[in-house]
CSV table of N, CA and C in Angstrom, one decimal:
chain,number,residue,atom,x,y,z
A,1,UNK,N,-44.4,-48.4,-1.1
A,1,UNK,CA,-44.5,-49.5,0.2
A,1,UNK,C,-44.2,-48.8,1.6
A,2,UNK,N,-43.4,-48.7,1.7
A,2,UNK,CA,-42.8,-48.3,3.2
A,2,UNK,C,-43.1,-46.6,3.9
A,3,UNK,N,-43.9,-46.2,2.5
A,3,UNK,CA,-43.9,-44.5,2.9
A,3,UNK,C,-45.6,-44.7,3.0
A,4,UNK,N,-46.1,-45.8,2.6
A,4,UNK,CA,-47.5,-45.5,2.9
A,4,UNK,C,-47.8,-46.0,4.1
A,5,UNK,N,-47.5,-46.4,3.8
A,5,UNK,CA,-47.2,-47.9,5.9
A,5,UNK,C,-46.7,-46.8,6.8
A,6,UNK,N,-45.4,-46.8,6.9
A,6,UNK,CA,-45.6,-45.0,8.2
A,6,UNK,C,-46.4,-44.2,8.0
A,7,UNK,N,-47.1,-43.6,7.0
A,7,UNK,CA,-48.0,-42.5,6.7
A,7,UNK,C,-49.4,-43.6,7.8
A,8,UNK,N,-49.6,-44.5,6.7
A,8,UNK,CA,-50.8,-45.3,8.1
A,8,UNK,C,-50.9,-44.7,9.0
A,9,UNK,N,-49.3,-44.9,10.3
A,9,UNK,CA,-49.1,-45.8,12.0
A,9,UNK,C,-48.9,-44.3,12.2
A,10,UNK,N,-48.3,-43.1,11.4
A,10,UNK,CA,-49.0,-41.4,11.9
A,10,UNK,C,-50.3,-41.1,11.8
A,11,UNK,N,-51.1,-40.9,10.8
A,11,UNK,CA,-52.2,-41.1,10.9
A,11,UNK,C,-53.5,-41.5,12.0
A,12,UNK,N,-53.1,-43.4,12.4
A,12,UNK,CA,-53.8,-43.9,13.8
A,12,UNK,C,-53.2,-43.5,14.7
A,13,UNK,N,-51.8,-43.1,14.7
A,13,UNK,CA,-51.3,-42.3,16.0
A,13,UNK,C,-52.0,-40.6,16.1
A,14,UNK,N,-52.1,-40.5,15.3
A,14,UNK,CA,-52.3,-39.3,16.1
A,14,UNK,C,-54.0,-39.1,16.1
A,15,UNK,N,-54.7,-40.1,15.4
A,15,UNK,CA,-56.4,-40.1,15.7
A,15,UNK,C,-56.2,-40.6,17.1
A,16,UNK,N,-55.9,-41.8,17.8
A,16,UNK,CA,-55.7,-42.2,18.6
A,16,UNK,C,-54.8,-41.3,19.9
A,17,UNK,N,-54.4,-40.3,19.9
A,17,UNK,CA,-53.9,-39.4,20.7
A,17,UNK,C,-55.1,-38.3,20.6
A,18,UNK,N,-56.0,-37.7,19.6
A,18,UNK,CA,-57.2,-36.6,19.7
A,18,UNK,C,-58.2,-37.1,20.3
A,19,UNK,N,-58.3,-38.8,20.3
A,19,UNK,CA,-59.4,-39.2,21.1
A,19,UNK,C,-59.3,-39.2,22.2
A,20,UNK,N,-57.6,-39.6,22.5
A,20,UNK,CA,-57.6,-39.6,24.1
A,20,UNK,C,-57.7,-38.1,24.5
A,21,UNK,N,-57.2,-37.2,24.3
A,21,UNK,CA,-57.5,-35.4,25.0
A,21,UNK,C,-59.1,-35.8,24.7
A,22,UNK,N,-60.0,-36.4,24.0
A,22,UNK,CA,-61.4,-35.7,24.2
A,22,UNK,C,-62.0,-36.7,24.6
A,23,UNK,N,-61.3,-37.7,25.1
A,23,UNK,CA,-62.0,-38.2,26.6
A,23,UNK,C,-61.8,-37.9,28.0
A,24,UNK,N,-60.0,-37.4,28.3
A,24,UNK,CA,-60.0,-36.2,29.5
A,24,UNK,C,-60.4,-35.4,29.5
A,25,UNK,N,-61.1,-34.8,28.3
A,25,UNK,CA,-61.7,-33.7,28.9
A,25,UNK,C,-62.8,-33.5,29.0
A,26,UNK,N,-63.8,-35.2,28.6
A,26,UNK,CA,-64.8,-35.4,28.9
A,26,UNK,C,-65.1,-35.9,30.5
A,27,UNK,N,-63.4,-36.8,30.9
A,27,UNK,CA,-64.0,-36.5,32.5
A,27,UNK,C,-63.7,-35.5,33.0
A,28,UNK,N,-63.2,-35.1,32.5
A,28,UNK,CA,-62.8,-33.7,34.1
A,28,UNK,C,-64.0,-33.1,33.7
A,29,UNK,N,-64.8,-32.5,32.5
A,29,UNK,CA,-66.4,-32.4,33.4
A,29,UNK,C,-67.0,-33.1,33.4
A,30,UNK,N,-67.4,-34.4,33.3
A,30,UNK,CA,-68.1,-35.4,34.8
A,30,UNK,C,-67.5,-35.3,35.8
A,31,UNK,N,-66.5,-35.2,36.3
A,31,UNK,CA,-65.4,-34.9,38.0
A,31,UNK,C,-66.1,-33.7,38.2
A,32,UNK,N,-66.0,-32.5,37.4
A,32,UNK,CA,-67.1,-31.2,37.4
A,32,UNK,C,-68.8,-31.6,37.6
A,33,UNK,N,-69.2,-31.9,37.3
A,33,UNK,CA,-70.0,-31.9,37.1
A,33,UNK,C,-70.6,-32.6,38.8
A,34,UNK,N,-70.1,-34.0,39.5
A,34,UNK,CA,-70.1,-34.1,40.5
A,34,UNK,C,-70.0,-33.4,41.7
A,35,UNK,N,-68.7,-32.9,41.5
A,35,UNK,CA,-68.3,-31.7,42.5
A,35,UNK,C,-69.4,-30.8,42.1
A,36,UNK,N,-69.9,-29.9,41.8
A,36,UNK,CA,-70.3,-29.3,41.5
A,36,UNK,C,-72.2,-29.5,42.9
A,37,UNK,N,-72.2,-30.9,42.2
A,37,UNK,CA,-73.3,-31.2,43.0
A,37,UNK,C,-73.4,-31.9,44.5
A,38,UNK,N,-71.8,-32.2,45.0
A,38,UNK,CA,-71.5,-32.8,46.6
A,38,UNK,C,-71.6,-31.8,47.5
A,39,UNK,N,-72.4,-31.8,48.3
A,39,UNK,CA,-72.4,-30.9,49.6
A,39,UNK,C,-71.0,-31.4,50.8
A,40,UNK,N,-70.2,-32.6,50.4
A,40,UNK,CA,-69.2,-32.2,50.5
A,40,UNK,C,-68.1,-31.8,50.0
A,41,UNK,N,-67.9,-31.7,49.1
A,41,UNK,CA,-66.9,-30.9,48.2
A,41,UNK,C,-66.1,-29.4,48.7
A,42,UNK,N,-64.7,-29.7,48.6
A,42,UNK,CA,-64.2,-28.8,49.6
A,42,UNK,C,-64.5,-28.9,51.1
A,43,UNK,N,-64.2,-29.9,51.4
A,43,UNK,CA,-64.2,-29.3,53.1
A,43,UNK,C,-65.7,-29.3,53.2
A,44,UNK,N,-66.8,-29.2,52.6
A,44,UNK,CA,-68.1,-27.9,52.9
A,44,UNK,C,-68.7,-28.5,54.5
A,45,UNK,N,-68.6,-27.6,54.3
A,45,UNK,CA,-69.5,-27.4,56.4
A,45,UNK,C,-70.7,-27.4,56.9
A,46,UNK,N,-71.3,-27.3,55.4
A,46,UNK,CA,-73.0,-27.1,55.5
A,46,UNK,C,-73.7,-27.9,54.3
A,47,UNK,N,-74.6,-28.5,54.2
A,47,UNK,CA,-75.2,-29.1,53.8
A,47,UNK,C,-75.5,-28.8,51.8
A,48,UNK,N,-74.8,-27.4,51.7
A,48,UNK,CA,-75.3,-26.7,50.5
A,48,UNK,C,-73.9,-27.5,49.5
A,49,UNK,N,-74.6,-27.8,48.2
A,49,UNK,CA,-73.6,-27.6,47.0
A,49,UNK,C,-73.5,-26.8,46.2
A,50,UNK,N,-73.3,-26.0,45.5
A,50,UNK,CA,-73.0,-25.0,44.2
A,50,UNK,C,-74.2,-25.5,44.0
A,51,UNK,N,-75.1,-26.5,43.6
A,51,UNK,CA,-76.5,-26.2,43.0
A,51,UNK,C,-77.3,-26.0,43.6
A,52,UNK,N,-76.9,-26.0,44.8
A,52,UNK,CA,-78.0,-25.4,45.5
A,52,UNK,C,-78.4,-23.9,44.9
A,53,UNK,N,-77.3,-22.6,44.9
A,53,UNK,CA,-77.2,-21.5,45.3
A,53,UNK,C,-77.4,-21.6,43.1
A,54,UNK,N,-76.9,-23.0,42.0
A,54,UNK,CA,-76.8,-22.2,41.2
A,54,UNK,C,-77.7,-23.6,40.7
A,55,UNK,N,-78.7,-23.7,40.1
A,55,UNK,CA,-79.3,-24.8,40.2
A,55,UNK,C,-79.5,-24.8,38.1
A,56,UNK,N,-78.6,-26.6,38.5
A,56,UNK,CA,-78.3,-26.8,36.5
A,56,UNK,C,-77.1,-25.4,36.1
A,57,UNK,N,-76.3,-25.0,36.8
A,57,UNK,CA,-76.0,-23.4,36.2
A,57,UNK,C,-75.7,-22.3,36.5
A,58,UNK,N,-77.4,-22.4,36.4
A,58,UNK,CA,-78.3,-21.0,36.5
A,58,UNK,C,-77.3,-19.8,37.7
A,59,UNK,N,-77.3,-19.0,36.5
A,59,UNK,CA,-76.7,-17.5,37.6
A,59,UNK,C,-75.6,-17.3,37.0
A,60,UNK,N,-74.5,-18.5,36.5
A,60,UNK,CA,-73.0,-18.6,36.9
A,60,UNK,C,-72.8,-17.5,35.0
A,61,UNK,N,-72.3,-15.9,35.0
A,61,UNK,CA,-72.0,-15.6,34.1
A,61,UNK,C,-70.3,-16.5,32.9
A,62,UNK,N,-70.6,-16.1,32.1
A,62,UNK,CA,-69.3,-16.5,31.1
A,62,UNK,C,-68.2,-15.5,31.3
A,63,UNK,N,-67.5,-16.3,32.0
A,63,UNK,CA,-66.1,-15.3,32.4
A,63,UNK,C,-65.1,-15.4,31.1
A,64,UNK,N,-64.9,-13.3,30.8
A,64,UNK,CA,-63.6,-14.2,29.5
A,64,UNK,C,-62.7,-14.6,29.3
A,65,UNK,N,-61.8,-15.2,30.2
A,65,UNK,CA,-61.1,-15.2,30.5
A,65,UNK,C,-60.7,-17.1,29.9
A,66,UNK,N,-62.2,-17.5,31.0
A,66,UNK,CA,-62.6,-18.6,30.7
A,66,UNK,C,-61.9,-19.3,32.2
A,67,UNK,N,-61.8,-18.7,33.1
A,67,UNK,CA,-60.9,-18.8,34.6
A,67,UNK,C,-62.0,-18.6,35.1
A,68,UNK,N,-62.7,-19.8,36.0
A,68,UNK,CA,-63.5,-19.3,37.1
A,68,UNK,C,-62.7,-19.4,38.2
A,69,UNK,N,-61.9,-19.7,38.6
A,69,UNK,CA,-61.2,-20.2,39.4
A,69,UNK,C,-61.2,-19.1,41.2
A,70,UNK,N,-61.4,-17.5,40.4
A,70,UNK,CA,-61.9,-16.7,42.0
A,70,UNK,C,-63.1,-17.1,42.7
A,71,UNK,N,-63.9,-16.9,41.4
A,71,UNK,CA,-65.9,-17.0,41.5
A,71,UNK,C,-65.4,-18.6,42.6
A,72,UNK,N,-65.0,-19.2,42.1
A,72,UNK,CA,-65.3,-20.7,42.1
A,72,UNK,C,-64.8,-20.9,44.2
A,73,UNK,N,-63.4,-20.3,44.6
A,73,UNK,CA,-63.6,-20.1,45.7
A,73,UNK,C,-63.7,-19.2,46.9
A,74,UNK,N,-64.3,-18.2,45.9
A,74,UNK,CA,-65.7,-17.0,46.8
A,74,UNK,C,-66.4,-17.9,47.6
A,75,UNK,N,-67.3,-18.6,46.3
A,75,UNK,CA,-68.2,-19.6,46.5
A,75,UNK,C,-67.9,-20.4,47.7
A,76,UNK,N,-67.0,-20.9,47.6
A,76,UNK,CA,-66.2,-22.2,49.0
A,76,UNK,C,-66.8,-22.0,49.4
A,77,UNK,N,-65.5,-20.8,50.1
A,77,UNK,CA,-65.1,-20.1,51.5
A,77,UNK,C,-66.5,-19.2,51.9
A,78,UNK,N,-67.5,-18.6,51.9
A,78,UNK,CA,-68.6,-17.7,51.1
A,78,UNK,C,-70.2,-19.2,51.4
A,79,UNK,N,-70.6,-19.4,50.7
A,79,UNK,CA,-71.7,-20.0,50.8
A,79,UNK,C,-71.3,-21.9,51.1
A,80,UNK,N,-70.3,-22.1,51.2
A,80,UNK,CA,-70.1,-23.4,51.5
A,80,UNK,C,-69.1,-23.2,53.2
A,81,UNK,N,-68.9,-22.6,52.9
A,81,UNK,CA,-68.1,-22.6,53.9
A,81,UNK,C,-67.3,-23.2,54.3
A,82,UNK,N,-66.1,-23.7,53.3
A,82,UNK,CA,-65.6,-24.6,52.8
A,82,UNK,C,-63.7,-24.2,52.5
A,83,UNK,N,-63.3,-25.3,52.0
A,83,UNK,CA,-61.2,-24.7,52.4
A,83,UNK,C,-60.8,-24.4,51.0
A,84,UNK,N,-60.1,-23.3,50.0
A,84,UNK,CA,-59.9,-22.8,49.1
A,84,UNK,C,-59.2,-23.7,47.7
A,85,UNK,N,-59.7,-24.3,46.7
A,85,UNK,CA,-58.7,-24.9,46.0
A,85,UNK,C,-57.6,-24.9,45.5
A,86,UNK,N,-56.4,-25.0,45.3
A,86,UNK,CA,-55.4,-24.6,45.2
A,86,UNK,C,-55.4,-24.5,42.8
A,87,UNK,N,-55.6,-23.4,43.1
A,87,UNK,CA,-55.8,-23.6,40.9
A,87,UNK,C,-55.2,-24.6,40.5
A,88,UNK,N,-54.3,-25.2,40.4
A,88,UNK,CA,-53.7,-26.7,39.6
A,88,UNK,C,-54.5,-28.0,39.8
A,89,UNK,N,-55.1,-28.0,41.4
A,89,UNK,CA,-55.6,-28.9,41.4
A,89,UNK,C,-56.7,-29.7,40.4
A,90,UNK,N,-56.6,-31.0,40.9
A,90,UNK,CA,-57.4,-31.7,40.1
A,90,UNK,C,-59.0,-31.0,39.9
A,91,UNK,N,-59.6,-31.3,41.3
A,91,UNK,CA,-60.7,-30.9,41.8
A,91,UNK,C,-60.8,-28.9,40.6
A,92,UNK,N,-60.3,-28.1,40.9
A,92,UNK,CA,-60.4,-26.8,41.0
A,92,UNK,C,-60.6,-27.2,38.9
A,93,UNK,N,-59.6,-27.8,38.5
A,93,UNK,CA,-59.6,-28.4,37.6
A,93,UNK,C,-60.6,-28.5,36.2
A,94,UNK,N,-61.1,-29.6,37.3
A,94,UNK,CA,-62.6,-29.7,36.7
A,94,UNK,C,-63.7,-29.4,36.7
A,95,UNK,N,-63.4,-28.6,38.3
A,95,UNK,CA,-64.6,-27.7,37.8
A,95,UNK,C,-64.5,-26.3,37.0
A,96,UNK,N,-63.7,-26.1,36.7
A,96,UNK,CA,-63.5,-24.9,35.5
A,96,UNK,C,-64.0,-25.6,34.1
A,97,UNK,N,-63.5,-27.2,33.8
A,97,UNK,CA,-64.2,-27.7,32.5
A,97,UNK,C,-65.6,-28.0,32.5
A,98,UNK,N,-66.0,-28.1,34.0
A,98,UNK,CA,-67.7,-28.5,33.8
A,98,UNK,C,-68.4,-26.7,33.4
A,99,UNK,N,-67.9,-25.8,35.0
A,99,UNK,CA,-68.2,-24.6,34.2
A,99,UNK,C,-68.7,-24.1,32.8
A,100,UNK,N,-67.1,-24.0,32.4
A,100,UNK,CA,-66.6,-23.7,31.0
A,100,UNK,C,-67.8,-24.0,29.5
A,101,UNK,N,-68.4,-25.8,30.3
A,101,UNK,CA,-69.3,-26.3,29.3
A,101,UNK,C,-70.8,-25.9,29.4
A,102,UNK,N,-70.6,-25.7,30.0
A,102,UNK,CA,-72.2,-24.4,30.8
A,102,UNK,C,-72.7,-24.2,29.6
A,103,UNK,N,-71.7,-22.8,29.5
A,103,UNK,CA,-71.4,-22.1,29.0
A,103,UNK,C,-71.8,-21.5,28.1
A,104,UNK,N,-71.0,-22.8,27.2
A,104,UNK,CA,-70.9,-23.1,25.7
A,104,UNK,C,-72.6,-22.6,24.8
């Protein structure tokens, strides 16, 4: 009886942990989508957003490693006239998650 109870508790724990991970990933993607469409993203000094040049993610090719950080920062500095994002920032992680969701 005790073994069965421990097994049920372990299963419930694993289910709750896996659901929390999915929610975190979905939250990153949603934040990335908001940033992608925000003209003030990355301290942009013009009225452009990522979506201005890449409507609905068009023109964004798949990167083999799934790491878009160089492309993101190039666009921020060039087209948006904004400030570079740190690779480990919440914003960069969200943008990466969103762009990876677009190419899947």
